[in-house]
Amino acid sequence: MKKTLKIIVKGRVQGVGYRWFARQAARELGLTGYVRNLPDGNVEVVAQGEEAVLNQFIQELNRGPGFAYVVDMDIEELDIASDKYRSFEIAF
């Protein structure tokens, strides 16, 4: 069953290629949704997919690219239609 998660990634996650890393990981896992920078320095990720795949994705997000340093992640399940997103993109 597909789920939609909203993940707020906290730490050194802006200016280190984090959005491109997240997009690549999501596409490799077949997830849909988006990633974007937030004004407070955090990164917001909304991802749709199967629960097991989303769990893999969360592990990747926690690792991040080389220069990132993830301190914490807030994860919330959203009630959004499972076909809302067609791909995984970087939102500006």
mmCIF file of N, CA and C in Angstrom:
data_model
loop_
_atom_site.group_PDB
_atom_site.id
_atom_site.type_symbol
_atom_site.label_atom_id
_atom_site.label_comp_id
_atom_site.label_asym_id
_atom_site.label_seq_id
_atom_site.Cartn_x
_atom_site.Cartn_y
_atom_site.Cartn_z
ATOM 1 N N MET A 1 0.828 -1.183 0.000
ATOM 2 C CA MET A 1 0.000 0.000 0.000
ATOM 3 C C MET A 1 0.875 1.251 0.000
ATOM 4 N N LYS A 2 0.522 2.192 -0.869
ATOM 5 C CA LYS A 2 1.304 3.417 -0.958
ATOM 6 C C LYS A 2 0.998 4.360 0.187
ATOM 7 N N LYS A 3 2.042 5.058 0.611
ATOM 8 C CA LYS A 3 1.933 6.071 1.645
ATOM 9 C C LYS A 3 2.570 7.352 1.132
ATOM 10 N N THR A 4 2.208 8.450 1.775
ATOM 11 C CA THR A 4 2.841 9.732 1.492
ATOM 12 C C THR A 4 3.421 10.249 2.793
ATOM 13 N N LEU A 5 4.723 10.556 2.768
ATOM 14 C CA LEU A 5 5.391 11.081 3.943
ATOM 15 C C LEU A 5 5.905 12.482 3.688
ATOM 16 N N LYS A 6 5.780 13.324 4.695
ATOM 17 C CA LYS A 6 6.422 14.635 4.695
ATOM 18 C C LYS A 6 7.565 14.542 5.696
ATOM 19 N N ILE A 7 8.762 14.832 5.220
ATOM 20 C CA ILE A 7 9.962 14.682 6.039
ATOM 21 C C ILE A 7 10.674 16.029 6.087
ATOM 22 N N ILE A 8 10.871 16.556 7.279
ATOM 23 C CA ILE A 8 11.647 17.770 7.456
ATOM 24 C C ILE A 8 13.029 17.338 7.937
ATOM 25 N N VAL A 9 14.034 17.624 7.116
ATOM 26 C CA VAL A 9 15.406 17.223 7.415
ATOM 27 C C VAL A 9 16.136 18.424 8.002
ATOM 28 N N LYS A 10 16.729 18.220 9.176
ATOM 29 C CA LYS A 10 17.392 19.309 9.898
ATOM 30 C C LYS A 10 18.888 19.044 10.002
ATOM 31 N N GLY A 11 19.646 20.118 9.983
ATOM 32 C CA GLY A 11 21.102 20.011 10.096
ATOM 33 C C GLY A 11 21.756 20.866 9.025
ATOM 34 N N ARG A 12 22.958 20.459 8.609
ATOM 35 C CA ARG A 12 23.638 21.157 7.507
ATOM 36 C C ARG A 12 23.176 20.489 6.204
ATOM 37 N N VAL A 13 22.050 20.986 5.682
ATOM 38 C CA VAL A 13 21.427 20.339 4.527
ATOM 39 C C VAL A 13 21.157 21.309 3.374
ATOM 40 N N GLN A 14 21.579 22.550 3.513
ATOM 41 C CA GLN A 14 21.467 23.490 2.396
ATOM 42 C C GLN A 14 22.870 23.898 1.970
ATOM 43 N N GLY A 15 23.054 24.034 0.658
ATOM 44 C CA GLY A 15 24.358 24.411 0.119
ATOM 45 C C GLY A 15 25.342 23.261 0.036
ATOM 46 N N VAL A 16 24.845 22.029 0.163
ATOM 47 C CA VAL A 16 25.724 20.853 0.135
ATOM 48 C C VAL A 16 25.265 19.810 -0.894
ATOM 49 N N GLY A 17 24.347 20.185 -1.780
ATOM 50 C CA GLY A 17 23.846 19.256 -2.792
ATOM 51 C C GLY A 17 22.793 18.301 -2.278
ATOM 52 N N TYR A 18 22.164 18.632 -1.165
ATOM 53 C CA TYR A 18 21.214 17.708 -0.544
ATOM 54 C C TYR A 18 19.986 17.461 -1.405
ATOM 55 N N ARG A 19 19.440 18.506 -2.026
ATOM 56 C CA ARG A 19 18.234 18.317 -2.844
ATOM 57 C C ARG A 19 18.513 17.402 -4.032
ATOM 58 N N TRP A 20 19.668 17.573 -4.668
ATOM 59 C CA TRP A 20 20.006 16.727 -5.813
ATOM 60 C C TRP A 20 20.234 15.294 -5.359
ATOM 61 N N PHE A 21 20.853 15.138 -4.197
ATOM 62 C CA PHE A 21 21.051 13.806 -3.617
ATOM 63 C C PHE A 21 19.705 13.130 -3.359
ATOM 64 N N ALA A 22 18.783 13.874 -2.743
ATOM 65 C CA ALA A 22 17.463 13.322 -2.427
ATOM 66 C C ALA A 22 16.704 12.955 -3.694
ATOM 67 N N ARG A 23 16.767 13.819 -4.710
ATOM 68 C CA ARG A 23 16.073 13.525 -5.970
ATOM 69 C C ARG A 23 16.626 12.253 -6.602
ATOM 70 N N GLN A 24 17.935 12.113 -6.642
ATOM 71 C CA GLN A 24 18.552 10.931 -7.237
ATOM 72 C C GLN A 24 18.155 9.662 -6.477
ATOM 73 N N ALA A 25 18.217 9.718 -5.150
ATOM 74 C CA ALA A 25 17.848 8.550 -4.337
ATOM 75 C C ALA A 25 16.385 8.176 -4.557
ATOM 76 N N ALA A 26 15.511 9.183 -4.584
ATOM 77 C CA ALA A 26 14.081 8.922 -4.777
ATOM 78 C C ALA A 26 13.821 8.303 -6.144
ATOM 79 N N ARG A 27 14.457 8.841 -7.164
ATOM 80 C CA ARG A 27 14.249 8.299 -8.516
ATOM 81 C C ARG A 27 14.759 6.867 -8.624
ATOM 82 N N GLU A 28 15.904 6.587 -8.019
ATOM 83 C CA GLU A 28 16.437 5.220 -8.053
ATOM 84 C C GLU A 28 15.505 4.236 -7.355
ATOM 85 N N LEU A 29 14.796 4.710 -6.330
ATOM 86 C CA LEU A 29 13.875 3.852 -5.583
ATOM 87 C C LEU A 29 12.461 3.847 -6.171
ATOM 88 N N GLY A 30 12.222 4.664 -7.194
ATOM 89 C CA GLY A 30 10.911 4.694 -7.836
ATOM 90 C C GLY A 30 9.865 5.481 -7.068
ATOM 91 N N LEU A 31 10.300 6.419 -6.239
ATOM 92 C CA LEU A 31 9.367 7.244 -5.476
ATOM 93 C C LEU A 31 8.958 8.479 -6.264
ATOM 94 N N THR A 32 7.848 9.069 -5.885
ATOM 95 C CA THR A 32 7.402 10.323 -6.477
ATOM 96 C C THR A 32 7.264 11.364 -5.370
ATOM 97 N N GLY A 33 7.247 12.642 -5.773
ATOM 98 C CA GLY A 33 7.106 13.720 -4.806
ATOM 99 C C GLY A 33 8.029 14.865 -5.136
ATOM 100 N N TYR A 34 8.556 15.517 -4.089
ATOM 101 C CA TYR A 34 9.444 16.659 -4.311
ATOM 102 C C TYR A 34 10.332 16.897 -3.092
ATOM 103 N N VAL A 35 11.356 17.700 -3.320
ATOM 104 C CA VAL A 35 12.247 18.155 -2.263
ATOM 105 C C VAL A 35 12.465 19.647 -2.466
ATOM 106 N N ARG A 36 12.529 20.404 -1.365
ATOM 107 C CA ARG A 36 12.766 21.840 -1.482
ATOM 108 C C ARG A 36 13.430 22.377 -0.217
ATOM 109 N N ASN A 37 14.174 23.479 -0.393
ATOM 110 C CA ASN A 37 14.753 24.186 0.742
ATOM 111 C C ASN A 37 13.668 24.981 1.438
ATOM 112 N N LEU A 38 13.777 25.103 2.747
ATOM 113 C CA LEU A 38 12.878 25.937 3.532
ATOM 114 C C LEU A 38 13.637 27.175 4.016
ATOM 115 N N PRO A 39 12.931 28.265 4.258
ATOM 116 C CA PRO A 39 13.588 29.506 4.694
ATOM 117 C C PRO A 39 14.363 29.367 6.006
ATOM 118 N N ASP A 40 13.995 28.391 6.844
ATOM 119 C CA ASP A 40 14.657 28.234 8.140
ATOM 120 C C ASP A 40 15.950 27.417 8.077
ATOM 121 N N GLY A 41 16.373 27.022 6.863
ATOM 122 C CA GLY A 41 17.609 26.258 6.710
ATOM 123 C C GLY A 41 17.409 24.762 6.647
ATOM 124 N N ASN A 42 16.196 24.302 6.869
ATOM 125 C CA ASN A 42 15.882 22.878 6.763
ATOM 126 C C ASN A 42 15.485 22.538 5.333
ATOM 127 N N VAL A 43 15.301 21.252 5.073
ATOM 128 C CA VAL A 43 14.850 20.770 3.772
ATOM 129 C C VAL A 43 13.563 19.988 3.979
ATOM 130 N N GLU A 44 12.570 20.252 3.122
ATOM 131 C CA GLU A 44 11.300 19.524 3.152
ATOM 132 C C GLU A 44 11.275 18.517 2.018
ATOM 133 N N VAL A 45 10.903 17.288 2.352
ATOM 134 C CA VAL A 45 10.754 16.218 1.375
ATOM 135 C C VAL A 45 9.346 15.676 1.500
ATOM 136 N N VAL A 46 8.640 15.560 0.378
ATOM 137 C CA VAL A 46 7.363 14.856 0.344
ATOM 138 C C VAL A 46 7.555 13.700 -0.628
ATOM 139 N N ALA A 47 7.351 12.487 -0.131
ATOM 140 C CA ALA A 47 7.610 11.302 -0.943
ATOM 141 C C ALA A 47 6.439 10.330 -0.857
ATOM 142 N N GLN A 48 6.103 9.758 -2.024
ATOM 143 C CA GLN A 48 5.045 8.750 -2.107
ATOM 144 C C GLN A 48 5.638 7.446 -2.609
ATOM 145 N N GLY A 49 5.203 6.349 -1.976
ATOM 146 C CA GLY A 49 5.653 5.032 -2.411
ATOM 147 C C GLY A 49 5.253 3.983 -1.403
ATOM 148 N N GLU A 50 5.724 2.782 -1.649
ATOM 149 C CA GLU A 50 5.454 1.671 -0.739
ATOM 150 C C GLU A 50 6.234 1.872 0.558
ATOM 151 N N GLU A 51 5.662 1.424 1.657
ATOM 152 C CA GLU A 51 6.249 1.660 2.979
ATOM 153 C C GLU A 51 7.692 1.170 3.083
ATOM 154 N N ALA A 52 7.975 -0.023 2.592
ATOM 155 C CA ALA A 52 9.334 -0.571 2.693
ATOM 156 C C ALA A 52 10.330 0.288 1.913
ATOM 157 N N VAL A 53 9.911 0.791 0.760
ATOM 158 C CA VAL A 53 10.781 1.632 -0.059
ATOM 159 C C VAL A 53 10.976 2.991 0.612
ATOM 160 N N LEU A 54 9.919 3.527 1.199
ATOM 161 C CA LEU A 54 10.038 4.788 1.931
ATOM 162 C C LEU A 54 11.007 4.642 3.101
ATOM 163 N N ASN A 55 11.007 3.510 3.764
ATOM 164 C CA ASN A 55 11.949 3.281 4.856
ATOM 165 C C ASN A 55 13.394 3.295 4.358
ATOM 166 N N GLN A 56 13.633 2.699 3.184
ATOM 167 C CA GLN A 56 14.966 2.748 2.567
ATOM 168 C C GLN A 56 15.351 4.195 2.265
ATOM 169 N N PHE A 57 14.413 4.939 1.732
ATOM 170 C CA PHE A 57 14.641 6.333 1.376
ATOM 171 C C PHE A 57 15.004 7.161 2.614
ATOM 172 N N ILE A 58 14.306 6.929 3.704
ATOM 173 C CA ILE A 58 14.605 7.643 4.949
ATOM 174 C C ILE A 58 16.042 7.367 5.391
ATOM 175 N N GLN A 59 16.493 6.134 5.242
ATOM 176 C CA GLN A 59 17.881 5.809 5.578
ATOM 177 C C GLN A 59 18.850 6.593 4.692
ATOM 178 N N GLU A 60 18.536 6.694 3.413
ATOM 179 C CA GLU A 60 19.376 7.473 2.497
ATOM 180 C C GLU A 60 19.379 8.950 2.878
ATOM 181 N N LEU A 61 18.194 9.484 3.193
ATOM 182 C CA LEU A 61 18.112 10.887 3.597
ATOM 183 C C LEU A 61 18.924 11.145 4.855
ATOM 184 N N ASN A 62 18.930 10.214 5.769
ATOM 185 C CA ASN A 62 19.694 10.363 7.004
ATOM 186 C C ASN A 62 21.195 10.377 6.718
ATOM 187 N N ARG A 63 21.621 9.619 5.729
ATOM 188 C CA ARG A 63 23.037 9.571 5.343
ATOM 189 C C ARG A 63 23.421 10.860 4.620
ATOM 190 N N GLY A 64 22.621 11.254 3.621
ATOM 191 C CA GLY A 64 22.860 12.478 2.866
ATOM 192 C C GLY A 64 24.134 12.434 2.041
ATOM 193 N N PRO A 65 24.387 13.506 1.285
ATOM 194 C CA PRO A 65 25.626 13.586 0.511
ATOM 195 C C PRO A 65 26.814 13.874 1.432
ATOM 196 N N GLY A 66 28.009 13.811 0.887
ATOM 197 C CA GLY A 66 29.237 13.906 1.661
ATOM 198 C C GLY A 66 29.361 15.075 2.620
ATOM 199 N N PHE A 67 28.973 16.276 2.208
ATOM 200 C CA PHE A 67 29.171 17.455 3.044
ATOM 201 C C PHE A 67 27.969 17.776 3.939
ATOM 202 N N ALA A 68 26.919 16.998 3.826
ATOM 203 C CA ALA A 68 25.734 17.230 4.663
ATOM 204 C C ALA A 68 25.951 16.620 6.041
ATOM 205 N N TYR A 69 25.222 17.154 6.999
ATOM 206 C CA TYR A 69 25.220 16.592 8.346
ATOM 207 C C TYR A 69 23.787 16.666 8.865
ATOM 208 N N VAL A 70 23.120 15.519 8.881
ATOM 209 C CA VAL A 70 21.721 15.459 9.316
ATOM 210 C C VAL A 70 21.678 15.296 10.830
ATOM 211 N N VAL A 71 20.981 16.221 11.489
ATOM 212 C CA VAL A 71 20.855 16.211 12.943
ATOM 213 C C VAL A 71 19.564 15.512 13.371
ATOM 214 N N ASP A 72 18.485 15.755 12.626
ATOM 215 C CA ASP A 72 17.184 15.217 13.019
ATOM 216 C C ASP A 72 16.258 15.216 11.810
ATOM 217 N N MET A 73 15.224 14.397 11.873
ATOM 218 C CA MET A 73 14.188 14.372 10.846
ATOM 219 C C MET A 73 12.832 14.275 11.526
ATOM 220 N N ASP A 74 11.922 15.138 11.129
ATOM 221 C CA ASP A 74 10.530 15.038 11.567
ATOM 222 C C ASP A 74 9.757 14.373 10.435
ATOM 223 N N ILE A 75 9.073 13.278 10.743
ATOM 224 C CA ILE A 75 8.368 12.508 9.719
ATOM 225 C C ILE A 75 6.888 12.463 10.068
ATOM 226 N N GLU A 76 6.076 12.819 9.068
ATOM 227 C CA GLU A 76 4.626 12.862 9.252
ATOM 228 C C GLU A 76 3.969 12.189 8.052
ATOM 229 N N GLU A 77 2.971 11.337 8.299
ATOM 230 C CA GLU A 77 2.229 10.724 7.198
ATOM 231 C C GLU A 77 1.121 11.677 6.773
ATOM 232 N N LEU A 78 1.031 11.910 5.470
ATOM 233 C CA LEU A 78 0.016 12.792 4.903
ATOM 234 C C LEU A 78 -1.088 11.977 4.250
ATOM 235 N N ASP A 79 -2.277 12.534 4.227
ATOM 236 C CA ASP A 79 -3.410 11.898 3.561
ATOM 237 C C ASP A 79 -3.591 12.556 2.200
ATOM 238 N N ILE A 80 -2.795 12.088 1.232
ATOM 239 C CA ILE A 80 -2.807 12.641 -0.131
ATOM 240 C C ILE A 80 -3.046 11.479 -1.091
ATOM 241 N N ALA A 81 -3.797 11.730 -2.144
ATOM 242 C CA ALA A 81 -4.059 10.695 -3.153
ATOM 243 C C ALA A 81 -2.741 10.085 -3.635
ATOM 244 N N SER A 82 -2.715 8.774 -3.761
ATOM 245 C CA SER A 82 -1.474 8.065 -4.089
ATOM 246 C C SER A 82 -0.953 8.353 -5.496
ATOM 247 N N ASP A 83 -1.738 9.036 -6.314
ATOM 248 C CA ASP A 83 -1.273 9.343 -7.671
ATOM 249 C C ASP A 83 -1.089 10.850 -7.890
ATOM 250 N N LYS A 84 -0.932 11.599 -6.813
ATOM 251 C CA LYS A 84 -0.798 13.052 -6.918
ATOM 252 C C LYS A 84 0.465 13.453 -7.681
ATOM 253 N N TYR A 85 1.569 12.759 -7.452
ATOM 254 C CA TYR A 85 2.846 13.097 -8.084
ATOM 255 C C TYR A 85 3.193 12.070 -9.152
ATOM 256 N N ARG A 86 3.748 12.548 -10.250
ATOM 257 C CA ARG A 86 4.110 11.638 -11.358
ATOM 258 C C ARG A 86 5.600 11.338 -11.399
ATOM 259 N N SER A 87 6.404 12.186 -10.749
ATOM 260 C CA SER A 87 7.844 12.003 -10.731
ATOM 261 C C SER A 87 8.359 12.596 -9.429
ATOM 262 N N PHE A 88 9.665 12.597 -9.257
ATOM 263 C CA PHE A 88 10.254 13.231 -8.076
ATOM 264 C C PHE A 88 11.102 14.380 -8.561
ATOM 265 N N GLU A 89 10.783 15.586 -8.079
ATOM 266 C CA GLU A 89 11.433 16.791 -8.586
ATOM 267 C C GLU A 89 11.964 17.664 -7.460
ATOM 268 N N ILE A 90 12.838 18.579 -7.840
ATOM 269 C CA ILE A 90 13.294 19.626 -6.941
ATOM 270 C C ILE A 90 12.364 20.796 -7.127
ATOM 271 N N ALA A 91 11.736 21.253 -6.058
ATOM 272 C CA ALA A 91 10.841 22.402 -6.112
ATOM 273 C C ALA A 91 11.613 23.650 -5.693
ATOM 274 N N PHE A 92 11.368 24.732 -6.380
ATOM 275 C CA PHE A 92 12.079 25.993 -6.065
ATOM 276 C C PHE A 92 11.134 27.021 -5.522
#
